[in-house]
Backbone as a ProteinNet text record, in pm:
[ID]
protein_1_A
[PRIMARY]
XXXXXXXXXXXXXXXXXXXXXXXXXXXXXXXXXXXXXXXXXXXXXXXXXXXXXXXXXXXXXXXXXXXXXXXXXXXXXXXXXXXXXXXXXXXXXXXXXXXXXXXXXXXXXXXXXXXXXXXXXXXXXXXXXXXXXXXXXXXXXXXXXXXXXXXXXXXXXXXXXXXXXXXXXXXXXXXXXXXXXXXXXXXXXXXXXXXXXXXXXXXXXXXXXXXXXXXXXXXXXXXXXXXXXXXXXXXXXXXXXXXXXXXXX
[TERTIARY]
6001.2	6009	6003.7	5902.6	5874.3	6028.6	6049.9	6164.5	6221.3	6418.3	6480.9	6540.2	6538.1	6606.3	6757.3	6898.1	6996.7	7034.7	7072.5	7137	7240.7	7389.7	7497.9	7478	7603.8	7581.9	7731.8	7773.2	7923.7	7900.4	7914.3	7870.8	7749.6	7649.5	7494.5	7372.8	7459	7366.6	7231.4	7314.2	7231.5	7125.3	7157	7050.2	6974.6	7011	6927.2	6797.5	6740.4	6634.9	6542.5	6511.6	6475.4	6442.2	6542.1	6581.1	6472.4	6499.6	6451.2	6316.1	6273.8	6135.2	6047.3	6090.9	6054.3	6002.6	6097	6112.2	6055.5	6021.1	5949.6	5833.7	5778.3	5620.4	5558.3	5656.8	5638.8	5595.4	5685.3	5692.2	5539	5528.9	5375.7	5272.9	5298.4	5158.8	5116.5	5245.3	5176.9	5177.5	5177	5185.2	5285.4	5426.1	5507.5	5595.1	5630	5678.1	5820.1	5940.7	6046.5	6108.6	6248.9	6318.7	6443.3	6492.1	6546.4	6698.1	6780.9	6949.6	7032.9	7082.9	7146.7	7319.9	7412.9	7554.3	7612.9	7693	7731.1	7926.4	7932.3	8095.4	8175.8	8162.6	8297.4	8327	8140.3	8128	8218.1	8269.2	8290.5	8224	8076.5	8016.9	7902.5	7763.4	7675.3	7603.9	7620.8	7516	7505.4	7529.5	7526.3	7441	7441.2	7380.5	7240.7	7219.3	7073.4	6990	7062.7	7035.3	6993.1	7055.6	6976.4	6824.2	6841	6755.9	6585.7	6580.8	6471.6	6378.7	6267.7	6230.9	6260	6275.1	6266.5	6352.7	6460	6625.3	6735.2	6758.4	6917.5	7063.5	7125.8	7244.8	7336.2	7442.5	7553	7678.6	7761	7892.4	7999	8146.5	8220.8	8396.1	8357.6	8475	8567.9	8577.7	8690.9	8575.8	8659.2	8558.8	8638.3	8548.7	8554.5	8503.2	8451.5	8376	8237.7	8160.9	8069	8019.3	8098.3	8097.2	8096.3	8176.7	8201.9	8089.1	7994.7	7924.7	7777.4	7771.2	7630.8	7660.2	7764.8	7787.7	7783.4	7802.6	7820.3	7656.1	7569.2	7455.4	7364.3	7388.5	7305.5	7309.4	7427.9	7479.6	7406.4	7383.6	7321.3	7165.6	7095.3	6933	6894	6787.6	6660.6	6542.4	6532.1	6427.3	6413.1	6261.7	6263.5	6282.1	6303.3	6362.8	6406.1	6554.3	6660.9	6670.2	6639.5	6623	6783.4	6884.7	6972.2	6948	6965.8	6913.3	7020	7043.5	7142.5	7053.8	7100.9	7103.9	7049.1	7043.2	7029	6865.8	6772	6678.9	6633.8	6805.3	6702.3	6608.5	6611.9	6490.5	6361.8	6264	6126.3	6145.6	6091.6	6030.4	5913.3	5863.3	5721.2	5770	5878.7	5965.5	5972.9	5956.5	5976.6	5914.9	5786.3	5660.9	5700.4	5761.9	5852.4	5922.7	6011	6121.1	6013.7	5950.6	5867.1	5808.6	5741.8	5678.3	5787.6	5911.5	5979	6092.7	6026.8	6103.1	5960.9	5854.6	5705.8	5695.3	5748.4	5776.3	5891.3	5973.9	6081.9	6181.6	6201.9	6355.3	6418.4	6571.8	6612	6667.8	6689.1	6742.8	6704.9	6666.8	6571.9	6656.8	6735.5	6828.5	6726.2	6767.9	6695.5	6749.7	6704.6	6795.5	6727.8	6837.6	6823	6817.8	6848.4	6906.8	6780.4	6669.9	6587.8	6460.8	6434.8	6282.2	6224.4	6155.9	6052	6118.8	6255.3	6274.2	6263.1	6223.7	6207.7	6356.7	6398.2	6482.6	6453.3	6387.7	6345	6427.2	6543.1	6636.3	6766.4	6836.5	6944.6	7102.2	7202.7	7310.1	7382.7	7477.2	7586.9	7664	7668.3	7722.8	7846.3	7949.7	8065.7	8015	7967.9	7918.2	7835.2	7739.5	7654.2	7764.2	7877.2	7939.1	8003.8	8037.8	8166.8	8034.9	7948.7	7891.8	7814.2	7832	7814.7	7934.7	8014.4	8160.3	8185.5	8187.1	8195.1	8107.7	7962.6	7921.7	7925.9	7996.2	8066.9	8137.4	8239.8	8311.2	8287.6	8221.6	8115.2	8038.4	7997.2	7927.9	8018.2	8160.6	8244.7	8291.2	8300.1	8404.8	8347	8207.8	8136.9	8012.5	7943.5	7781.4	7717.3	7735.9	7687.7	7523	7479.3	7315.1	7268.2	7333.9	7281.9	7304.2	7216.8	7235.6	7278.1	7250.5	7298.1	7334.3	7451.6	7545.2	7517.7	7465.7	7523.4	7450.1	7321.9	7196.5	7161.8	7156.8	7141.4	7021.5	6904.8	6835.3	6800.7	6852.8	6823.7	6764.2	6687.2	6619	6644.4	6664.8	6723.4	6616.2	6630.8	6552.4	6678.7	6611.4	6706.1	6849.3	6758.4	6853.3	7007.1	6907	7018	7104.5	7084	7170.5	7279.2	7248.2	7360.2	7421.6	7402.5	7488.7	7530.3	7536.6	7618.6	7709.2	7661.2	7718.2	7840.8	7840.1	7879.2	7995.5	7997.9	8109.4	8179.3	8138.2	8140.7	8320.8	8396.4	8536.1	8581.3	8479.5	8506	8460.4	8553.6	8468.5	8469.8	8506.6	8441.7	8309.3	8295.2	8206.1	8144.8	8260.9	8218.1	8221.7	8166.1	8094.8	7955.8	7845.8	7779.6	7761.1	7870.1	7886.6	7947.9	8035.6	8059.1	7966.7	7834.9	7747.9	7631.3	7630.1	7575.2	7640.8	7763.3	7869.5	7850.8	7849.6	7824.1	7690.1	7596.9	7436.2	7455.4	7452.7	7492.7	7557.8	7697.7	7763.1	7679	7654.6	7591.2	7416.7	7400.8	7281.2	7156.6	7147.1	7041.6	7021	6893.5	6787.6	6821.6	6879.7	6879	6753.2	6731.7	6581.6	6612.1	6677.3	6653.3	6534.1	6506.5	6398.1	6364	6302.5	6306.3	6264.8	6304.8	6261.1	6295.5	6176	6189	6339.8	6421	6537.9	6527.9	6567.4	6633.9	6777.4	6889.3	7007.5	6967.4	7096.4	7098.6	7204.9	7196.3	7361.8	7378.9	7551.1	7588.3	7631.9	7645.5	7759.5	7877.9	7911.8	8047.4	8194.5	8105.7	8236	8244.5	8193.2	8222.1	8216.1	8260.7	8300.8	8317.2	8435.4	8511.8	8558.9	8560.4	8565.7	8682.4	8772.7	8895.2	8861.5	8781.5	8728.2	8686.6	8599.9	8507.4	8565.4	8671.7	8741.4	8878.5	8897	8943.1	8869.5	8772.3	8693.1	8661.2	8641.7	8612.7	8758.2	8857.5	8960.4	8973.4	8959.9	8936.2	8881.4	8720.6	8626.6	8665.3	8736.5	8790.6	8889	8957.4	9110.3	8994.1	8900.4	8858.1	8760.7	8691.2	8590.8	8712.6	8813.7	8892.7	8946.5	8961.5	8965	8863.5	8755.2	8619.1	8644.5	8694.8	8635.2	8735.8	8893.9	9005.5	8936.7	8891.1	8846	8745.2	8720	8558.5	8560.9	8692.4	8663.5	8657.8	8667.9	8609.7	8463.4	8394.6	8281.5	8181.2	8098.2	8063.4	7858.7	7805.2	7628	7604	7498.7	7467.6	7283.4	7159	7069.9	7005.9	6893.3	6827	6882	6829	6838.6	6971	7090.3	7238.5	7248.3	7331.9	7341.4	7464	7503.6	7606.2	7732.3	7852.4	8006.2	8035.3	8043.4	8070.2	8215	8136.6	8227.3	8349.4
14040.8	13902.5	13897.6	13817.1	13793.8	13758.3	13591.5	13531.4	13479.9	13467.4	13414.5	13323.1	13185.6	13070.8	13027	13069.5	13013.6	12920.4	12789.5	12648.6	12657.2	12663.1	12618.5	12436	12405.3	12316.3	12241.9	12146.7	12060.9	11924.8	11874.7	11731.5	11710	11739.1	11685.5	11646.4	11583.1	11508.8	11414.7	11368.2	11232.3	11316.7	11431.2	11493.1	11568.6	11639.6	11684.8	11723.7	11608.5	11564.4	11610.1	11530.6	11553.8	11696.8	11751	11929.1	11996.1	11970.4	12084.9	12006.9	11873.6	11880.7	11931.9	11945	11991.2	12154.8	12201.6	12328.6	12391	12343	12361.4	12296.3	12226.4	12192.9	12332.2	12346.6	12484.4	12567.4	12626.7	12731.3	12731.4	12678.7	12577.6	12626.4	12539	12534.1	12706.8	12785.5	12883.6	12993.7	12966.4	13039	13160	13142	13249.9	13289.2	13416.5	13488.2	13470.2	13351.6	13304.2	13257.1	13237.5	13230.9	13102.3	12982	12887.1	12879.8	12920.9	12929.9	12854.4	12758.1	12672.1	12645.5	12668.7	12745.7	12606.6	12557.8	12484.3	12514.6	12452.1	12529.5	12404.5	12407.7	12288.6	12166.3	12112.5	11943	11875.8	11756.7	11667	11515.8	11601.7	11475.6	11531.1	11474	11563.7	11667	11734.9	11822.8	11941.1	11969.1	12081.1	12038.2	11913.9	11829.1	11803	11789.7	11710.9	11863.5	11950.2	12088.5	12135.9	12122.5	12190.4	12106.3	12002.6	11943.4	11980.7	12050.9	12074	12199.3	12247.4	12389.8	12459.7	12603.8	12705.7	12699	12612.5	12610.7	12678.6	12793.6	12830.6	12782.5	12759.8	12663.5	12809.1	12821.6	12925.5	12903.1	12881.3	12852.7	12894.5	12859.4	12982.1	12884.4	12787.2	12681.5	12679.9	12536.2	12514.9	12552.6	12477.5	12450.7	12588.5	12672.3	12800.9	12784.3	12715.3	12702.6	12739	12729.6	12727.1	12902.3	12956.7	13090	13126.5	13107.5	13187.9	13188.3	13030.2	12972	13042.2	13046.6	13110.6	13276.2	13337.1	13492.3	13515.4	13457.2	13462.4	13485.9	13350.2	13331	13426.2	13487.2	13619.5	13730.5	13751.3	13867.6	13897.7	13754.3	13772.6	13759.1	13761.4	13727.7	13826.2	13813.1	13910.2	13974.1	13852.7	13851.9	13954	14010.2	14134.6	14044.2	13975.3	13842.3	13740.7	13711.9	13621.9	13528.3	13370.7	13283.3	13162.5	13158.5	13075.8	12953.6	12800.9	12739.8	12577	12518.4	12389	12297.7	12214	12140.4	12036.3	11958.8	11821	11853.1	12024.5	12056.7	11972.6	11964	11963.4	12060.7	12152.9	12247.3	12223.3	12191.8	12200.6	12371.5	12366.2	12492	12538.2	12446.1	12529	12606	12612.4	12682.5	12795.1	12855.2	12945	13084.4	13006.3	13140.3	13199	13129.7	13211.6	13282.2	13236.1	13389.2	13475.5	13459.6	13573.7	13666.8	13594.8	13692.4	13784	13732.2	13830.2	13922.7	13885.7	14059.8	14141	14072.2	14114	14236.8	14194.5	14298.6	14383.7	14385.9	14491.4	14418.6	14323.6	14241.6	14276.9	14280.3	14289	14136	14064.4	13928.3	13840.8	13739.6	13608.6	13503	13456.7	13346.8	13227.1	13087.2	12983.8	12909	12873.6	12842.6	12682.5	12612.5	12506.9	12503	12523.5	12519.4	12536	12662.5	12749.4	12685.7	12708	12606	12582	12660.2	12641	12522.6	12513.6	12458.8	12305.7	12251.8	12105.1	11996.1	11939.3	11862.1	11763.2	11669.7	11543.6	11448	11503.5	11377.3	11463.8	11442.2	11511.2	11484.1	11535.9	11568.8	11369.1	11345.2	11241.4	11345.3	11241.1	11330.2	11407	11344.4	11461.6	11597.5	11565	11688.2	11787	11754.6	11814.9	11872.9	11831.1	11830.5	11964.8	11936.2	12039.7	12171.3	12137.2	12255.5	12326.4	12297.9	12396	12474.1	12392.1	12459.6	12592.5	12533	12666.4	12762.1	12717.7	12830.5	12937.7	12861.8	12905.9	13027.3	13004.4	13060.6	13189.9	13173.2	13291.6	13356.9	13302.1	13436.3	13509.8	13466.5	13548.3	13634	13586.7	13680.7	13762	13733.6	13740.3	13800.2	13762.3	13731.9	13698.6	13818.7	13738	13759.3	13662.1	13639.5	13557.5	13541.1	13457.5	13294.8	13188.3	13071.5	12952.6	13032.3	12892.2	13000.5	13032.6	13091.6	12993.7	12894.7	12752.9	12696	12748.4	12694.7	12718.1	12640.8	12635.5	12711	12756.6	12824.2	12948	13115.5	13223.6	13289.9	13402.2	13499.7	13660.1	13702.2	13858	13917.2	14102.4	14155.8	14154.2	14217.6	14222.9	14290.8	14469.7	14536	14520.7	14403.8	14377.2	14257.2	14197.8	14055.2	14141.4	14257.8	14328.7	14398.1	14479.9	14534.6	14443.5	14352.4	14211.6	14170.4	14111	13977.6	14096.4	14218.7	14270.1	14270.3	14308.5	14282.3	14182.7	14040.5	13950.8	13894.9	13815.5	13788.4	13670.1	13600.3	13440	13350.8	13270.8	13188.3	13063.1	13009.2	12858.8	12884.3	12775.8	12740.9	12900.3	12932.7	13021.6	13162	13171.3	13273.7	13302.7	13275.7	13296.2	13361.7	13324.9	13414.9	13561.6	13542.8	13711.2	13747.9	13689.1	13760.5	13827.9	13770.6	13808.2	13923.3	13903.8	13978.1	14137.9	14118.2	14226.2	14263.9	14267.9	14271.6	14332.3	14322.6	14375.8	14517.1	14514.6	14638.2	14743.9	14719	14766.7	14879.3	14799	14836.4	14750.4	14663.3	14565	14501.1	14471.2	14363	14274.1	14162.8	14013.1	13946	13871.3	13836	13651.7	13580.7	13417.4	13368.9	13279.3	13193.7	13038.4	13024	12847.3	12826.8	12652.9	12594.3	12465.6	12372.7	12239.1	12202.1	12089.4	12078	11876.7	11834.9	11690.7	11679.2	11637.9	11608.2	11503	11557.3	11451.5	11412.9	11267.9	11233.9	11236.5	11217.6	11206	11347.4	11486.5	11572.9	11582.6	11577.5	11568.4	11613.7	11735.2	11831.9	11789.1	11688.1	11599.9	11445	11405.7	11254.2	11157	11229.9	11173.1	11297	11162.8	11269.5	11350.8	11274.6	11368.6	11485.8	11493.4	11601.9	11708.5	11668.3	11739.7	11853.7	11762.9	11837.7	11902.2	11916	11974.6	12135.1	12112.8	12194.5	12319.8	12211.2	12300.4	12404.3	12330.2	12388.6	12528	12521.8	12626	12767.7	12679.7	12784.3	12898.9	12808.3	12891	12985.7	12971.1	13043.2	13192.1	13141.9	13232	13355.5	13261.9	13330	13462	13413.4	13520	13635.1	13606.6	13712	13821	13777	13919.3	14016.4	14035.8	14179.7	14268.4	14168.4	14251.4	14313.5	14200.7	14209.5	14325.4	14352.8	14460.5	14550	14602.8	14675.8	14826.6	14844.7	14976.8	15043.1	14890.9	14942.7	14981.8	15102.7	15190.4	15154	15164.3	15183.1	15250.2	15233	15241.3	15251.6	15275.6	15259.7	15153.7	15070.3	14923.5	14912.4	15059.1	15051.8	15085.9	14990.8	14999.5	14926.6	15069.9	15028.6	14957.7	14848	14744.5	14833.1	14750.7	14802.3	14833.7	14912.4	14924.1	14828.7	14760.4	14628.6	14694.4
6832.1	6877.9	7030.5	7073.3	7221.3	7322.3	7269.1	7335	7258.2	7272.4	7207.3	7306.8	7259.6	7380.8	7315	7370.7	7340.5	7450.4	7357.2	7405.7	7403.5	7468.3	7452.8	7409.7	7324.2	7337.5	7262.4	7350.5	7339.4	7309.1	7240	7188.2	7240.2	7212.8	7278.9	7147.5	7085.2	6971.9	7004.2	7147.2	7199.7	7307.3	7327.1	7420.1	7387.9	7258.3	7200.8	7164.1	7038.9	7015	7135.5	7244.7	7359	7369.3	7389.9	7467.4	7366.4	7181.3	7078.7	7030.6	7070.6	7044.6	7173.8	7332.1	7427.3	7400.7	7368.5	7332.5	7240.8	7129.6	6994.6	7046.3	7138.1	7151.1	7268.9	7318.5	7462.3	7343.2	7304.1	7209.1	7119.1	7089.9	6991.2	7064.1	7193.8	7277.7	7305.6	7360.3	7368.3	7326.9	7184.6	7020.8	7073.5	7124.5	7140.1	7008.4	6993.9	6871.8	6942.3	6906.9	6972.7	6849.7	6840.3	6801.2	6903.9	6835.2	6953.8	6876.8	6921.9	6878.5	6945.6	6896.4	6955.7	6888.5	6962.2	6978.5	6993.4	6904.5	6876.2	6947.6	7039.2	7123.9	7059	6943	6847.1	6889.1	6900.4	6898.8	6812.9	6844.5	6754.1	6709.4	6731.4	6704.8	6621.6	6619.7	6522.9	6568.5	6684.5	6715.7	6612.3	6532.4	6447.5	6366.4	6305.8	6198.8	6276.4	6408.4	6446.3	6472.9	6521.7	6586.7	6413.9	6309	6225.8	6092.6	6167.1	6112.8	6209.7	6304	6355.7	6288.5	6256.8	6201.8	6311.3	6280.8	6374.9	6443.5	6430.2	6503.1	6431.7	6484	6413	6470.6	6377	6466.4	6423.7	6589.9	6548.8	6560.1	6478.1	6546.4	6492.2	6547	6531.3	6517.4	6544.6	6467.1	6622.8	6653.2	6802.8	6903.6	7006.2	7188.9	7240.5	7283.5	7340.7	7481.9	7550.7	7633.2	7663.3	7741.5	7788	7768.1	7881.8	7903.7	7730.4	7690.6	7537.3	7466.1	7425.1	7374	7407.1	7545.5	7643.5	7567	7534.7	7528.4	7414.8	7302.5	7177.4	7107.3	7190.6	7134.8	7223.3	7317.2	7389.6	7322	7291.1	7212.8	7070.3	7017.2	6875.9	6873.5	6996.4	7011.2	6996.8	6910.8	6863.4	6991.6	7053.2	7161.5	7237.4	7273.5	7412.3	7506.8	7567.3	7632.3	7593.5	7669.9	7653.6	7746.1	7715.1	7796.5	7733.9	7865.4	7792	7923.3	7853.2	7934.5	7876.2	7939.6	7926.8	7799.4	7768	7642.5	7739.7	7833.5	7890.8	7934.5	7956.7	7979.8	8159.8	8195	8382.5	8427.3	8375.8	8435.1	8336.7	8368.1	8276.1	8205.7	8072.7	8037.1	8110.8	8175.5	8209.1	8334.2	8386.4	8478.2	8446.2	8349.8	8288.2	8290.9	8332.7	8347.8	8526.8	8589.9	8766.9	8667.5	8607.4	8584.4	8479.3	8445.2	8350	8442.8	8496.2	8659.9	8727.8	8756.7	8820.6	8732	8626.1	8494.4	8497.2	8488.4	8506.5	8645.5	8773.4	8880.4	8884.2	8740.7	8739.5	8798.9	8786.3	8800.4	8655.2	8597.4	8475.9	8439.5	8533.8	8523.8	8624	8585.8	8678.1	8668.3	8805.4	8757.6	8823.7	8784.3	8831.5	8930	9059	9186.1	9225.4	9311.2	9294	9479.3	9575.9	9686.5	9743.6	9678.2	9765.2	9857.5	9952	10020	9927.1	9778.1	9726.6	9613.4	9578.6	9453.5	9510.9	9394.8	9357.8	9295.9	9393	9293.6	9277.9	9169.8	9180.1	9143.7	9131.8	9077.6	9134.7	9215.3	9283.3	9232.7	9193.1	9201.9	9221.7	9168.5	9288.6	9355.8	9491.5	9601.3	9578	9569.5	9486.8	9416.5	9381.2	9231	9293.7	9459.5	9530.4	9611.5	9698.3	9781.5	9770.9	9602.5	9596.5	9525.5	9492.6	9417	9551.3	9662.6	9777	9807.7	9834.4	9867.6	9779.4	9593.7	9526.7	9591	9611.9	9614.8	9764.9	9839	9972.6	9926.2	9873.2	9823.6	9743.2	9635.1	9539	9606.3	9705.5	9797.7	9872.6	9934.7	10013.2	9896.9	9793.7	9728.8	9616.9	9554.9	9435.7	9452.4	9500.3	9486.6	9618.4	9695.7	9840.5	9822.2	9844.7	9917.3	9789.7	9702.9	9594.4	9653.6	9610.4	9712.4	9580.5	9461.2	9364.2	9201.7	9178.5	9052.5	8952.6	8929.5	8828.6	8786.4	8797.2	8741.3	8629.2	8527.8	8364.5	8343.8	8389.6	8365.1	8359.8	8282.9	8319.4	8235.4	8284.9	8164.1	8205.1	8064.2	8081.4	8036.8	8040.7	7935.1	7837.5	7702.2	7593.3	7604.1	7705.6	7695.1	7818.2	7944.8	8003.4	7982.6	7895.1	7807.4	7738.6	7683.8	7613.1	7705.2	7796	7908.1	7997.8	7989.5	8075.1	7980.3	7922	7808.8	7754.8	7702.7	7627.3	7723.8	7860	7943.6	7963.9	8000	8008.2	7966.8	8043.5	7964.5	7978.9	8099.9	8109.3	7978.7	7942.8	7887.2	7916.8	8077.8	8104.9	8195.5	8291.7	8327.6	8434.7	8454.3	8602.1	8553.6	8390	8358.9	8465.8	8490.9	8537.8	8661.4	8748.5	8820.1	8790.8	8700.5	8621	8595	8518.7	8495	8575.5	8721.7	8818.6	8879.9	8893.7	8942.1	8851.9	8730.2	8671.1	8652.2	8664	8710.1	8848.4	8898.5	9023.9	9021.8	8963.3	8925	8835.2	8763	8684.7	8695.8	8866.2	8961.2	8828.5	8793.7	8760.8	8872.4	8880.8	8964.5	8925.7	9010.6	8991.3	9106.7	9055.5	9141.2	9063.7	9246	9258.2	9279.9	9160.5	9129.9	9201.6	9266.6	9299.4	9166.8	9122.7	8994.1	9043.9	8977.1	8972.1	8895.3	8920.5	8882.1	8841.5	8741.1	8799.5	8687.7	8775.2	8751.8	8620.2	8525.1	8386.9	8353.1	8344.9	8285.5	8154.7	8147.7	7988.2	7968.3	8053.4	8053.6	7933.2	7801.3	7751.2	7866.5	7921.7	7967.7	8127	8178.5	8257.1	8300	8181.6	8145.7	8266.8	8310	8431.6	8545.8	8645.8	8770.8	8770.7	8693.8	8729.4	8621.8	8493.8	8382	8527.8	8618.4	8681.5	8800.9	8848.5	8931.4	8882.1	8767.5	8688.3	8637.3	8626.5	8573.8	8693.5	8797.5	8938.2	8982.7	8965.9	8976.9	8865.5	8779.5	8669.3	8726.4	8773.8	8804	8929.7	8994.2	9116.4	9139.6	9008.7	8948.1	8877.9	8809.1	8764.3	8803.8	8910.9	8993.1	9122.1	9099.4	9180.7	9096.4	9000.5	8894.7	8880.8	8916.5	8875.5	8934.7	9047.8	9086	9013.2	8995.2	8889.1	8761.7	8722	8594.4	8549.8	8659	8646	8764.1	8782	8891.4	8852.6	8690.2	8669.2	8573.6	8633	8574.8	8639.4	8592.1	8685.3	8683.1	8794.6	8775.2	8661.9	8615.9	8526.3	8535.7	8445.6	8497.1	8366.8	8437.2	8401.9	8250.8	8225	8023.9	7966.8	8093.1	8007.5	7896.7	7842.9	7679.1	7703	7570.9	7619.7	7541.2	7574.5	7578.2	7448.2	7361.1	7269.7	7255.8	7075.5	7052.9	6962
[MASK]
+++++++++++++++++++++++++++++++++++++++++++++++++++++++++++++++++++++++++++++++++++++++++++++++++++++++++++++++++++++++++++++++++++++++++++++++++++++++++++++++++++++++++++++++++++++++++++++++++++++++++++++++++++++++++++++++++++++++++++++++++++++++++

């Protein structure tokens, strides 16, 4: 199997539709041997029910809201694909974005994250200011302590090879939002190529897991408790080379 695309996904019944006929016409158009898994993190609304009414959609889930992080790790972990593309449910990034990160696993990158900040990227529909304000600051921060030279951790769009989705993910221990930077964080350790992508971007509303502002800065607060945790968390894992085998479970 070419590519496997996992969706997290938290009440997104209403965004859906959208996201998995987008996705299933990509897939179509350019007759890829893919597989589309969509991780159901214990909606309480129908996304399980609309997510399995599509062909060629497997719905996965595991009962209760685990978060994001959990949801993104669960459904990496179980992909078939010689490439692993996990990508947000609201689909701000176009799929046709897709063929930049293919190109740079294509030059021996092991992981292609999708960046929003960079000269080349496109945002055609931008952030509200709060939500822009503070998602610099984090990433102020994630570079002093995490991930220096990376310019955007938080971008719903990434693609692995197979074998480095399992030597990450398999590490992996966050399960909210500020997984992603663990997972960079450990890519890194691990001596994998991470290689930042510009990508067209436009901001989408209707978020479940940020309703309200006070949900949001709540959440931020989380991420920051947690993002100080990594280097504890992983400070005995050792290089490794591209074709790390993942953590025995």
């Amino acid at each position: 199997m070419q590519l496997s695309i996992v969706i997290p996904a938290y009440n997104e019944a209403k965004r859906l539709p959208r996201t998995l006929e987008a996705t299933l016409a990509y897939v179509q158009a350019r007759k890829l041997d893919a597989e589309i898994l969509v991780v159901d993190d214990g909606s309480r609304d129908e996304t399980a029910r609309v997510a399995e009414s599509y062909p060629r959609v497997t719905v996965l889930g595991y009962g209760g809201n685990r978060g994001k992080g959990y949801a993104v790790r669960y459904g990496v972990l179980r992909a078939a694909g010689e490439r692993v593309l996990f990508m947000d449910a609201d689909l701000a990034t176009p799929l046709e974005e897709l063929t930049k990160l293919e190109e740079a696993l294509d030059r021996g990158a092991d992981y292609a994250i999708g960046s929003r900040p960079l000269r080349e990227s496109e945002l055609t529909v931008r952030q509200p200011l709060l939500r822009e304000l503070c998602g610099r600051s984090f990433n102020k921060i994630v570079q002093l302590t995490a991930t220096p030279g990376i310019y955007d951790t938080q971008c719903g769009f990434k693609l692995l090879t197979h074998d480095a989705a399992q030597a990450i993910f398999s590490r992996c221990q966050l399960d909210g939002f500020s997984f992603d930077v663990e997972a960079i964080f450990l890519a890194r350790r691990l001596g994998l190529k991470v290689a930042e992508i510009p990508v067209r971007w436009a901001h989408q509303e209707g978020a479940a897991a940020f309703a309200t502002r006070s949900a949001y800065l709540k959440a931020g607060l989380r991420m920051l408790r947690d993002v100080v945790k990594i280097r504890t968390l992983h400070a005995h894992v050792e290089p490794v080379t591209s074709k790390a085998a993942p953590l025995s479970q």
